[in-house]
Amino acid sequence: MLPSDVGSLKKLEILQIKETRINFLPPEVGNSAHLICLLVSSSANHFLKIPLGLISRVSSLEHSAIVVPMNNEWWLLIEMLQ
């Protein structure tokens, strides 16, 4: 599990969660004032739950990508560029 205090990291700019057993992104990530890049990919057996509105709350975010497996292929679910 990703600790909720990750949102209080003052210099966090990039958060990449790639094929881990983490299954929930804490809402406190939305408090990361300097987060510019959020990259998430889940394994075929573990899906990551992201609270509604979390991505839109990070005002400094310039790029985010959420990649999930579907039908034995990898799909880019969400990508955002400012």
PDB file of C-alpha atoms in Angstrom:
ATOM      1  CA  MET A   1       0.000   0.000   0.000  1.00  0.00           C
ATOM      2  CA  LEU A   2       1.188   3.491  -0.839  1.00  0.00           C
ATOM      3  CA  PRO A   3       1.309   5.563   2.373  1.00  0.00           C
ATOM      4  CA  SER A   4      -1.058   8.521   2.559  1.00  0.00           C
ATOM      5  CA  ASP A   5       1.765  10.860   3.580  1.00  0.00           C
ATOM      6  CA  VAL A   6       3.136  10.667   0.013  1.00  0.00           C
ATOM      7  CA  GLY A   7       0.975  13.756  -0.599  1.00  0.00           C
ATOM      8  CA  SER A   8       3.004  15.750   1.904  1.00  0.00           C
ATOM      9  CA  LEU A   9       6.329  15.211   0.130  1.00  0.00           C
ATOM     10  CA  LYS A  10       7.366  18.790  -0.618  1.00  0.00           C
ATOM     11  CA  LYS A  11       9.635  18.092  -3.602  1.00  0.00           C
ATOM     12  CA  LEU A  12       7.722  15.237  -5.255  1.00  0.00           C
ATOM     13  CA  GLU A  13       7.623  15.995  -8.982  1.00  0.00           C
ATOM     14  CA  ILE A  14       7.249  12.551 -10.568  1.00  0.00           C
ATOM     15  CA  LEU A  15       5.213   9.656  -9.228  1.00  0.00           C
ATOM     16  CA  GLN A  16       5.476   6.449 -11.231  1.00  0.00           C
ATOM     17  CA  ILE A  17       3.664   3.328 -10.106  1.00  0.00           C
ATOM     18  CA  LYS A  18       4.424   0.515 -12.490  1.00  0.00           C
ATOM     19  CA  GLU A  19       3.157  -3.065 -12.242  1.00  0.00           C
ATOM     20  CA  THR A  20       3.077  -3.206  -8.456  1.00  0.00           C
ATOM     21  CA  ARG A  21       0.641  -4.717  -5.987  1.00  0.00           C
ATOM     22  CA  ILE A  22      -0.451  -1.240  -4.915  1.00  0.00           C
ATOM     23  CA  ASN A  23      -4.216  -1.220  -5.346  1.00  0.00           C
ATOM     24  CA  PHE A  24      -5.218   2.259  -4.185  1.00  0.00           C
ATOM     25  CA  LEU A  25      -3.837   5.714  -4.844  1.00  0.00           C
ATOM     26  CA  PRO A  26      -4.425   7.741  -1.658  1.00  0.00           C
ATOM     27  CA  PRO A  27      -6.420  10.954  -2.119  1.00  0.00           C
ATOM     28  CA  GLU A  28      -3.589  12.850  -0.384  1.00  0.00           C
ATOM     29  CA  VAL A  29      -1.620  12.595  -3.644  1.00  0.00           C
ATOM     30  CA  GLY A  30      -3.876  15.440  -4.758  1.00  0.00           C
ATOM     31  CA  ASN A  31      -2.125  17.656  -2.208  1.00  0.00           C
ATOM     32  CA  SER A  32       1.269  17.333  -3.926  1.00  0.00           C
ATOM     33  CA  ALA A  33       2.011  20.948  -4.823  1.00  0.00           C
ATOM     34  CA  HIS A  34       4.906  20.218  -7.213  1.00  0.00           C
ATOM     35  CA  LEU A  35       3.739  16.981  -8.855  1.00  0.00           C
ATOM     36  CA  ILE A  36       4.138  17.459 -12.612  1.00  0.00           C
ATOM     37  CA  CYS A  37       4.048  13.851 -13.829  1.00  0.00           C
ATOM     38  CA  LEU A  38       1.876  10.911 -12.722  1.00  0.00           C
ATOM     39  CA  LEU A  39       2.463   7.597 -14.511  1.00  0.00           C
ATOM     40  CA  VAL A  40       0.464   4.541 -13.502  1.00  0.00           C
ATOM     41  CA  SER A  41       0.341   1.070 -15.002  1.00  0.00           C
ATOM     42  CA  SER A  42      -1.277  -1.917 -13.376  1.00  0.00           C
ATOM     43  CA  SER A  43      -0.459  -5.568 -13.810  1.00  0.00           C
ATOM     44  CA  ALA A  44      -2.958  -7.963 -15.325  1.00  0.00           C
ATOM     45  CA  ASN A  45      -3.974  -9.207 -11.875  1.00  0.00           C
ATOM     46  CA  HIS A  46      -4.019  -5.945  -9.914  1.00  0.00           C
ATOM     47  CA  PHE A  47      -5.927  -2.806 -10.732  1.00  0.00           C
ATOM     48  CA  LEU A  48      -5.193   0.526  -9.110  1.00  0.00           C
ATOM     49  CA  LYS A  49      -8.173   2.513  -7.793  1.00  0.00           C
ATOM     50  CA  ILE A  50      -7.859   6.262  -8.208  1.00  0.00           C
ATOM     51  CA  PRO A  51     -10.298   8.494  -6.282  1.00  0.00           C
ATOM     52  CA  LEU A  52     -12.587  10.616  -8.449  1.00  0.00           C
ATOM     53  CA  GLY A  53     -11.273  14.122  -8.984  1.00  0.00           C
ATOM     54  CA  LEU A  54      -7.770  13.345  -7.730  1.00  0.00           C
ATOM     55  CA  ILE A  55      -6.021  14.089 -11.014  1.00  0.00           C
ATOM     56  CA  SER A  56      -7.904  17.354 -11.544  1.00  0.00           C
ATOM     57  CA  ARG A  57      -6.956  18.531  -8.011  1.00  0.00           C
ATOM     58  CA  VAL A  58      -3.224  18.525  -8.817  1.00  0.00           C
ATOM     59  CA  SER A  59      -2.861  21.993 -10.346  1.00  0.00           C
ATOM     60  CA  SER A  60       0.829  21.554 -11.195  1.00  0.00           C
ATOM     61  CA  LEU A  61       0.263  18.336 -13.168  1.00  0.00           C
ATOM     62  CA  GLU A  62       1.526  18.570 -16.755  1.00  0.00           C
ATOM     63  CA  HIS A  63       1.407  14.922 -17.796  1.00  0.00           C
ATOM     64  CA  SER A  64      -0.425  11.869 -16.587  1.00  0.00           C
ATOM     65  CA  ALA A  65      -0.886   8.434 -18.095  1.00  0.00           C
ATOM     66  CA  ILE A  66      -2.832   5.477 -16.787  1.00  0.00           C
ATOM     67  CA  VAL A  67      -2.214   2.222 -18.632  1.00  0.00           C
ATOM     68  CA  VAL A  68      -4.284  -0.896 -18.024  1.00  0.00           C
ATOM     69  CA  PRO A  69      -4.317  -4.389 -19.564  1.00  0.00           C
ATOM     70  CA  MET A  70      -7.408  -5.258 -21.633  1.00  0.00           C
ATOM     71  CA  ASN A  71      -7.910  -8.391 -23.695  1.00  0.00           C
ATOM     72  CA  ASN A  72      -4.217  -9.346 -23.559  1.00  0.00           C
ATOM     73  CA  GLU A  73      -3.176  -5.911 -24.834  1.00  0.00           C
ATOM     74  CA  TRP A  74      -2.058  -2.757 -23.015  1.00  0.00           C
ATOM     75  CA  TRP A  75      -4.335   0.243 -23.401  1.00  0.00           C
ATOM     76  CA  LEU A  76      -3.657   3.843 -22.533  1.00  0.00           C
ATOM     77  CA  LEU A  77      -6.701   4.729 -20.473  1.00  0.00           C
ATOM     78  CA  ILE A  78      -6.037   8.377 -19.679  1.00  0.00           C
ATOM     79  CA  GLU A  79      -3.407  10.761 -20.932  1.00  0.00           C
ATOM     80  CA  MET A  80      -3.309  14.442 -20.201  1.00  0.00           C
ATOM     81  CA  LEU A  81      -0.967  17.158 -21.379  1.00  0.00           C
ATOM     82  CA  GLN A  82      -1.174  20.846 -20.544  1.00  0.00           C
TER      83      GLN A  82
END
